[in-house]
Coordinates of C-alpha atoms and ligand atoms in Angstrom, one line a residue:
X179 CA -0.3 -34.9 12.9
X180 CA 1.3 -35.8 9.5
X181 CA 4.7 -37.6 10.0
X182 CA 6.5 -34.8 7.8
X183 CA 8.8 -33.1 9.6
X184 CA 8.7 -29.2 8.4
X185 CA 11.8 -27.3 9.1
X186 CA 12.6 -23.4 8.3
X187 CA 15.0 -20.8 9.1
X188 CA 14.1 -16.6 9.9
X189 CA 17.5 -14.3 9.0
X190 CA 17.1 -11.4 12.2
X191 CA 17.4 -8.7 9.6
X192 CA 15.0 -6.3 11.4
X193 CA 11.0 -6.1 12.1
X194 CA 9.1 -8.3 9.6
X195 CA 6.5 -6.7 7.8
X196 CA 2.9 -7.6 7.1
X197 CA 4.3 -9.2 3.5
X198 CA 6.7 -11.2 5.5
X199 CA 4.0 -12.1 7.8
X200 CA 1.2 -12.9 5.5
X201 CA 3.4 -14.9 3.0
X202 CA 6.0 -16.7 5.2
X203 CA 5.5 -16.3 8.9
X204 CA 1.4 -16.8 9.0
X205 CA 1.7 -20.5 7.1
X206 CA 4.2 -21.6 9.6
X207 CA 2.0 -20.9 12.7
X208 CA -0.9 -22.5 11.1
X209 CA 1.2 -25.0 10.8
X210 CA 2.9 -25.3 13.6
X211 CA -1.1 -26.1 15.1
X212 CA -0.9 -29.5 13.3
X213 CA 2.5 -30.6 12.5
X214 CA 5.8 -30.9 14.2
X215 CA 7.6 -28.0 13.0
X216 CA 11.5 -26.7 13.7
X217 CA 11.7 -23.3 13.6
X218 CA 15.2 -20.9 13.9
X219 CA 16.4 -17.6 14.0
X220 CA 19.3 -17.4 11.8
X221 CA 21.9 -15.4 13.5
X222 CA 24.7 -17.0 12.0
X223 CA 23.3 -16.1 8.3
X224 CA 22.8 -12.4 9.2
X225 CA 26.5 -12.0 10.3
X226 CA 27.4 -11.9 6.7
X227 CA 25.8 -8.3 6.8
X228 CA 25.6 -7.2 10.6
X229 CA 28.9 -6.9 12.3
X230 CA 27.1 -5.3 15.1
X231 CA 26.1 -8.0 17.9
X232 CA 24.4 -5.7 20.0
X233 CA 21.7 -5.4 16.5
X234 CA 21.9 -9.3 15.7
X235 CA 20.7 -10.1 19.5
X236 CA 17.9 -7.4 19.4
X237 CA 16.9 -8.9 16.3
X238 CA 16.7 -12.3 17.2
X239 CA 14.8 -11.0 20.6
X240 CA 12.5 -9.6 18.3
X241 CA 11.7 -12.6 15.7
X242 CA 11.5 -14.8 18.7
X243 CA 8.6 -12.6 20.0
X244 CA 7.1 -11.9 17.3
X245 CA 6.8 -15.8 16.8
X246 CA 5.2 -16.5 19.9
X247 CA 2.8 -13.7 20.3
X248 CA 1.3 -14.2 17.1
X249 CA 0.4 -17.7 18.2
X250 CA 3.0 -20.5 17.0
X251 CA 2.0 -23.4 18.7
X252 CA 5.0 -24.1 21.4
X253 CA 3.7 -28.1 21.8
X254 CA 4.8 -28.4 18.1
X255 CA 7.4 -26.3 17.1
X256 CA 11.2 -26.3 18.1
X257 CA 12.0 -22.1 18.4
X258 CA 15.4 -22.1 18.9
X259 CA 19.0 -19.6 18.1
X260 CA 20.6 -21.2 15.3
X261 CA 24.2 -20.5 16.5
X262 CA 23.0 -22.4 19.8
X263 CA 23.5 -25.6 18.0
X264 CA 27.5 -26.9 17.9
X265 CA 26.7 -29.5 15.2
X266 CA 25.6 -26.7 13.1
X267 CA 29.0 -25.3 12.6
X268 CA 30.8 -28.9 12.3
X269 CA 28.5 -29.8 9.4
X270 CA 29.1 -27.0 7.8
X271 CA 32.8 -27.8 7.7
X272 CA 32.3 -31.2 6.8
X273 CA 30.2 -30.4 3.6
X274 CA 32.4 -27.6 2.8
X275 CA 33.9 -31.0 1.5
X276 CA 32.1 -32.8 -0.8
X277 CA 30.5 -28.7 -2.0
X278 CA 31.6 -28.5 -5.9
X279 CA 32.8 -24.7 -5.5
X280 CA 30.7 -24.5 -9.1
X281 CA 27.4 -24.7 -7.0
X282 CA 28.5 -21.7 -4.9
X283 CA 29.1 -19.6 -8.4
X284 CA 25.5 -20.6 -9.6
X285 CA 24.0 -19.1 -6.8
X286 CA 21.3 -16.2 -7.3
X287 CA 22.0 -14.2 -4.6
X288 CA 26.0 -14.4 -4.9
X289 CA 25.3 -13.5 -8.5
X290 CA 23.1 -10.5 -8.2
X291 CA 25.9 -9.1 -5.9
X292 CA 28.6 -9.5 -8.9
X293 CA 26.2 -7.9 -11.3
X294 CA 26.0 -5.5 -8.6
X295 CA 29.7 -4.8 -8.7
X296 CA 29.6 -5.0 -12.4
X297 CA 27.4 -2.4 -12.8
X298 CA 29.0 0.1 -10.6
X299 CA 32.3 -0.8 -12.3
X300 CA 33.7 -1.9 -8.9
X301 CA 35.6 -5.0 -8.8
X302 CA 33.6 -8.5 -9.1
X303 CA 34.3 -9.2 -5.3
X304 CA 34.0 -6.0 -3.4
X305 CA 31.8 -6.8 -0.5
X306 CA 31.7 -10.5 -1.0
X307 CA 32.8 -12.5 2.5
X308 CA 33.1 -16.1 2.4
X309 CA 29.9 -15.9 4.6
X310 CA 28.2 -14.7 1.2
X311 CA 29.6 -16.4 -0.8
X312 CA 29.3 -20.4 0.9
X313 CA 25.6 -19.1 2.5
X314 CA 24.2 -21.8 0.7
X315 CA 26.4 -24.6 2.4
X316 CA 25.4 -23.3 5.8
X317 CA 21.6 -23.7 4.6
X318 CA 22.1 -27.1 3.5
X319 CA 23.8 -27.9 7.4
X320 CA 20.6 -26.5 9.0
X321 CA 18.3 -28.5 6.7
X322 CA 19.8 -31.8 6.7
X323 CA 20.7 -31.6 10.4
X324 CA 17.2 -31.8 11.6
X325 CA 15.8 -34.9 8.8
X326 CA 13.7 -32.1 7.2
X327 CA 11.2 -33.1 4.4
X328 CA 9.7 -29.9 3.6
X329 CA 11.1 -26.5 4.1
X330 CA 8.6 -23.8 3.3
X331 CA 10.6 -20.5 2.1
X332 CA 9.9 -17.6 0.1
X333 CA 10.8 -18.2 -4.2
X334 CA 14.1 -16.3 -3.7
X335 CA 15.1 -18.9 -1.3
X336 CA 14.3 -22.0 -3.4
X337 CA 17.1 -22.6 -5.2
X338 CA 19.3 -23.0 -1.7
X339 CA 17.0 -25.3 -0.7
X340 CA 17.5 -27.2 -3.9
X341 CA 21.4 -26.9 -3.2
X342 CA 20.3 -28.9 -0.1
X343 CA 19.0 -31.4 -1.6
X344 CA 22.1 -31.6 -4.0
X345 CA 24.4 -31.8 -1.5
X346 CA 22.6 -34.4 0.5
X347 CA 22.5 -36.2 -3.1
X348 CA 26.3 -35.9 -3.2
X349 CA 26.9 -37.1 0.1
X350 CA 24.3 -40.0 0.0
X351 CA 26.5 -41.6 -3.1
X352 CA 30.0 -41.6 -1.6
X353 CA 29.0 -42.3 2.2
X354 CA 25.6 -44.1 2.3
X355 CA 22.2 -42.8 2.1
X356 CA 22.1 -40.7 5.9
X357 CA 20.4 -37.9 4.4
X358 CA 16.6 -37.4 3.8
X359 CA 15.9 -35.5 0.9
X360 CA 14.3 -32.0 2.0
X361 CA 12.5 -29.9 -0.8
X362 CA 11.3 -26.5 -0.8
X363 CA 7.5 -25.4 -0.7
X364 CA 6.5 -22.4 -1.9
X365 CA 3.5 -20.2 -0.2
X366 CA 0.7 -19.6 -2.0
X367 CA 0.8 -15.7 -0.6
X368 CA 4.7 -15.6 -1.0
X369 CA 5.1 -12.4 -2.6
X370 CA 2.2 -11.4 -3.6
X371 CA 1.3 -8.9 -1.0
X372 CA 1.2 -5.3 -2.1
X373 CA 3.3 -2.7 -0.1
X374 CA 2.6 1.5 0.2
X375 CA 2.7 2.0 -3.4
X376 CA 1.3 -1.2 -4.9
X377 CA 4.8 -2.9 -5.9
X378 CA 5.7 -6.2 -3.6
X379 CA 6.0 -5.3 -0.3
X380 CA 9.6 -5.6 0.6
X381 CA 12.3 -3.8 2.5
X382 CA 14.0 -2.8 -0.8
X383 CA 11.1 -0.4 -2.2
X384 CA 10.9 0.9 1.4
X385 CA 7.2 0.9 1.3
X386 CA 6.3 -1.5 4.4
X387 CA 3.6 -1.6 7.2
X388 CA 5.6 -2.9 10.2
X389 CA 3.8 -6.1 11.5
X390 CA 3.9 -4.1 14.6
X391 CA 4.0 -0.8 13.9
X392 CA 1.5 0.8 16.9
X393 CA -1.8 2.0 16.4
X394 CA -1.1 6.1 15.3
X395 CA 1.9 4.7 12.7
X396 CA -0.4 2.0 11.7
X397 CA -2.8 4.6 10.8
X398 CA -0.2 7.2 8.8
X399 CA 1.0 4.1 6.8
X400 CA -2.1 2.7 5.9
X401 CA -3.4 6.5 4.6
X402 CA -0.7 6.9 3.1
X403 CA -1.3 3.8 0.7
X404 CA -1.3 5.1 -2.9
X405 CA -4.7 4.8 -5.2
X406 CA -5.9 6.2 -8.8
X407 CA -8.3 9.0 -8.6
X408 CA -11.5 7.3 -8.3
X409 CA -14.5 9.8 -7.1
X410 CA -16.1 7.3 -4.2
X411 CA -19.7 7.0 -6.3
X412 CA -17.4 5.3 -9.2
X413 CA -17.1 1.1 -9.4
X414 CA -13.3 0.3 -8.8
X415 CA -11.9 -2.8 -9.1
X416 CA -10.8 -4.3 -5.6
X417 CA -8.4 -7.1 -7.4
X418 CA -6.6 -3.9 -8.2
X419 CA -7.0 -2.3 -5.0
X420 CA -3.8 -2.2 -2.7
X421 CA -6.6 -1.5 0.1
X422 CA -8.8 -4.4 -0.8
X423 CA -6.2 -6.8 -1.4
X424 CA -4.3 -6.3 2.0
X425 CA -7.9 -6.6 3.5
X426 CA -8.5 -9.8 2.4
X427 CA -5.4 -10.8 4.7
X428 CA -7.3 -9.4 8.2
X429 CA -11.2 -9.4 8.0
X430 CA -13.5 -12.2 7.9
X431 CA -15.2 -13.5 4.7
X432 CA -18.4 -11.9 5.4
X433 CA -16.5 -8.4 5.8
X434 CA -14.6 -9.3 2.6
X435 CA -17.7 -9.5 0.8
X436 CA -19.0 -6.7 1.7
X437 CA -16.2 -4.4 1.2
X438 CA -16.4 -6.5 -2.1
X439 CA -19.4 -5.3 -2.8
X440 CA -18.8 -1.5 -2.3
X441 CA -16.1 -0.9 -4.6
X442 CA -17.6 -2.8 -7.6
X443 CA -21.1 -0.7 -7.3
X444 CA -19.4 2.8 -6.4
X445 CA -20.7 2.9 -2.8
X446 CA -16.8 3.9 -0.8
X447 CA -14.4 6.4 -1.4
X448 CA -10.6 5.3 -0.6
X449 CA -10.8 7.4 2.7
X450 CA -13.2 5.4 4.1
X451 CA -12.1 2.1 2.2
X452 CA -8.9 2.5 3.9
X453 CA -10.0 3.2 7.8
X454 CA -11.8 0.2 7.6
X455 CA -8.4 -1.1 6.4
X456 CA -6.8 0.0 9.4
X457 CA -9.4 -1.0 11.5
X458 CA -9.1 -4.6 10.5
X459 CA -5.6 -4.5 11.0
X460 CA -5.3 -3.2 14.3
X461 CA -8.6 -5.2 15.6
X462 CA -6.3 -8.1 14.7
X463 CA -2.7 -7.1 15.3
X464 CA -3.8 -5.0 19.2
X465 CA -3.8 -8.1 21.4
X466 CA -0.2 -9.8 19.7
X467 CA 1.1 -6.4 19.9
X468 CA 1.1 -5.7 23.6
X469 CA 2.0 -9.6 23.9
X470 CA 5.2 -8.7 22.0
X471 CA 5.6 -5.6 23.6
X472 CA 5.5 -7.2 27.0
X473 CA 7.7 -10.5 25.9
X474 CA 10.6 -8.0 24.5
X475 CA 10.8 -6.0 28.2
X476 CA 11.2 -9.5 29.4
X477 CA 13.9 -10.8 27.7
X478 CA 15.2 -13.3 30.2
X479 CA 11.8 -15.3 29.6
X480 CA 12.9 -14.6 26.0
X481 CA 16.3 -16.4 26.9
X482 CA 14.4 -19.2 28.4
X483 CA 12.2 -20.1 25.6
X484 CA 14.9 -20.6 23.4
X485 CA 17.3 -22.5 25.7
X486 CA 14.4 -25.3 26.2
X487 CA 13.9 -25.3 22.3
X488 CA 17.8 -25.4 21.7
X489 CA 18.0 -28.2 24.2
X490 CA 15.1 -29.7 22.5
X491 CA 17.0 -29.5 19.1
X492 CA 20.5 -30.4 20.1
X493 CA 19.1 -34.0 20.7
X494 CA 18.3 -34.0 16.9
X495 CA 20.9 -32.2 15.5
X496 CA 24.1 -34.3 17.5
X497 CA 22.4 -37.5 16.7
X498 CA 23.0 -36.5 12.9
X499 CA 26.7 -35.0 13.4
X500 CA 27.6 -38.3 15.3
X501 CA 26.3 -40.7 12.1
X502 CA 28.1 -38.4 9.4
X503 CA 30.9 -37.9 11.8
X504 CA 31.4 -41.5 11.7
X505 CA 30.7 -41.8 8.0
X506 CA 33.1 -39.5 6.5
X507 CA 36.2 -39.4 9.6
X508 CA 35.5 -43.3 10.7
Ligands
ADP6 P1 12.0 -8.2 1.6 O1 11.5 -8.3 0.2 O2 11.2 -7.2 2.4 O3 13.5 -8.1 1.8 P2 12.5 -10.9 2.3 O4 13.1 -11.2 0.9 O5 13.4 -10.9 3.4 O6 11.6 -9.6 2.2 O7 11.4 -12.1 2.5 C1 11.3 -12.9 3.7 C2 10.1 -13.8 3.5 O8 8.9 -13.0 3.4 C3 10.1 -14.6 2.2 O9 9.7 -15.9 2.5 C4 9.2 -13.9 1.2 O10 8.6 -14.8 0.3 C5 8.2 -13.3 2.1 N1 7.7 -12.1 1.5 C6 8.5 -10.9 1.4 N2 7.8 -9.9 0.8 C7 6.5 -10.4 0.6 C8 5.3 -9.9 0.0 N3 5.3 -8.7 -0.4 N4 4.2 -10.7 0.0 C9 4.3 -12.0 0.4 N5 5.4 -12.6 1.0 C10 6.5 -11.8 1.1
LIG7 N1 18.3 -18.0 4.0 C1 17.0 -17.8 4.6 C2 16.6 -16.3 4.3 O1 17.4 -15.5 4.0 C3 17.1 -18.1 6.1 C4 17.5 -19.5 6.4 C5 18.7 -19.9 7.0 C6 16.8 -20.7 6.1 N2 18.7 -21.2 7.0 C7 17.6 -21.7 6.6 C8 15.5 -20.9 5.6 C9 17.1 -23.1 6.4 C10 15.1 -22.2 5.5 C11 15.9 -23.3 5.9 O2 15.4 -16.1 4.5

């Protein structure tokens, strides 16, 4: 077990999909089998755009779920409710203080949203909260609370992980070095997995497989995937098959291969390419599924998990508030 302590945060936004899983949630259980990892469902971040509790604690319900069924390894990992955690909120406060308002205006996603505006020729704030807008400084209190050295996140989120790292850099000159220096990893998936009709998956383009979309859905979405108009006795090339390349992700290498194998010599049509697509999917998604199904009707057990892992955290988390505490207020 490497002495690395691997820290990252999920915003309960709604059910992942299988680009989420496959480039962000899948590394973290793997390595949550060998590493001490701190994993937390980021309530507080999603009330900048849910004002509905009701949605924010079915979401979190459902990240948590999802987490465990697919096999995060509970002797390793922390799973906890960010907004659990009282020193979250106090060092958010106290590095509201030493935060150059500058590095809030440099930030991407704060950015897009005044182009955003700009564009539609609204003003340059509409539907900017201070939540938005100081995100980043509420980051930087989850990551430095816990002494994290890596935090793995997806490429939109790297540059509020290196906002971390600043502000811990600020804070280490004026009151003494307290804070480790986390830095942002970057999967090697993150990304790059292709959704319905072959752009990124993502929520945006609205062409998603729910992770845990059941079997009949499962099977509409992955039909529905879009292909060129190769006849099934023509080569095709499966680094440029949406089918192939989400295959990869769920069958074994000999299965890879072989489907391999098929397209490049003109031996599979995209019908048949794509029930062995679902196939592989399902084979492998089944057994979490009714897991999750069965830990979401239990939600007290749900409750539970994350009360031991928020206990387990506080420990961490007011042993830091309590040293800058007495750094910056004496
Ligand atoms: P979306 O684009 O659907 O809104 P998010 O931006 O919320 O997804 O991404 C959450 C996490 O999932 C990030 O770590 C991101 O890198 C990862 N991710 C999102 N879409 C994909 C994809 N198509 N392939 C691989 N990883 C992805
Ligand atoms: N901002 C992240 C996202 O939108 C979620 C998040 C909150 C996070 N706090 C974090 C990620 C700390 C890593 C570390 O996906």
């Amino acid at each position: 077990m490497s002495e690395k302590i691997i820290l990252t945060g999920i915003k309960p936004t709604g059910m992942p999909h299988i680009g989420n899983y496959i480039g962000a949630l899948k590394p973290l259980i793997e390595n949550s089998r060998h590493n001490k990892t701190v994993v937390f469902i980021a309530d507080l971040h999603a009330l900048n755009s849910i004002h509905d509790a009701k949605t924010i604690k079915q979401h979190t319900y459902e990240i948590a779920a999802l987490l465990i069924s697919m096999g995060l390894d509970m002797n390793n990992a922390i799973l906890f409710r960010q907004s659990d955690i009282d020193a979250v909120y106090k060092l958010n406060t106290l590095l509201m203080n030493i935060t150059p308002k500058g590095l809030m205006n440099r930030a991407h996603s704060y950015k897009a949203m005044l182009e955003k505006n700009a564009a539609a020729g609204d003003d340059m704030d509409a539907g900017v909260n201070m939540g938005l807008y100081t995100y980043p400084i509420l980051m930087s209190a989850d990551i430095l609370l816990y002494n994290t050295d890596i935090v793995p996140v997806g490429a939109d989120q790297k540059q509020h992980v290196e906002f971390a790292r600043d502000i811990a850099e600020y804070f280490n000159r004026t009151y003494g070095n307290l804070f480790r220096l986390p830095e942002p990893q970057i999967g090697a998936d993150a990304g790059l997995v292709p959704g319905l009709d072959g752009r990124k998956m993502s929520k945006s383009y609205d062409n998603t497989i729910p992770l845990f979309a059941d079997a009949p859905t499962l099977k509409k979405l992955v039909m529905r995937i879009i292909t060129d108009s190769k006849l099934p006795n023509e080569p095709k090339n499966p680094d440029e098959s949406t089918i192939f390349l989400l295959y990869k992700h769920f069958a074994n290498d000999a299965d890879v291969a072989n489907l391999r194998r098929l397209f490049e010599n003109g031996e599979i049509g995209y019908g048949d390419a794509k029930k062995m697509l679902f196939n592989a999917i399902d084979a492998q998604l089944a057994a979490p599924r009714e897991k999750y199904k069965s830990l979401m009707s239990h939600t007290d057990e749900l409750d539970e998990i994350l009360a031991t892992g928020a206990a387990r955290a506080r420990k961490i988390a007011n042993n830091t508030i309590e040293r800058v505490m007495r750094a910056m207020l004496g």
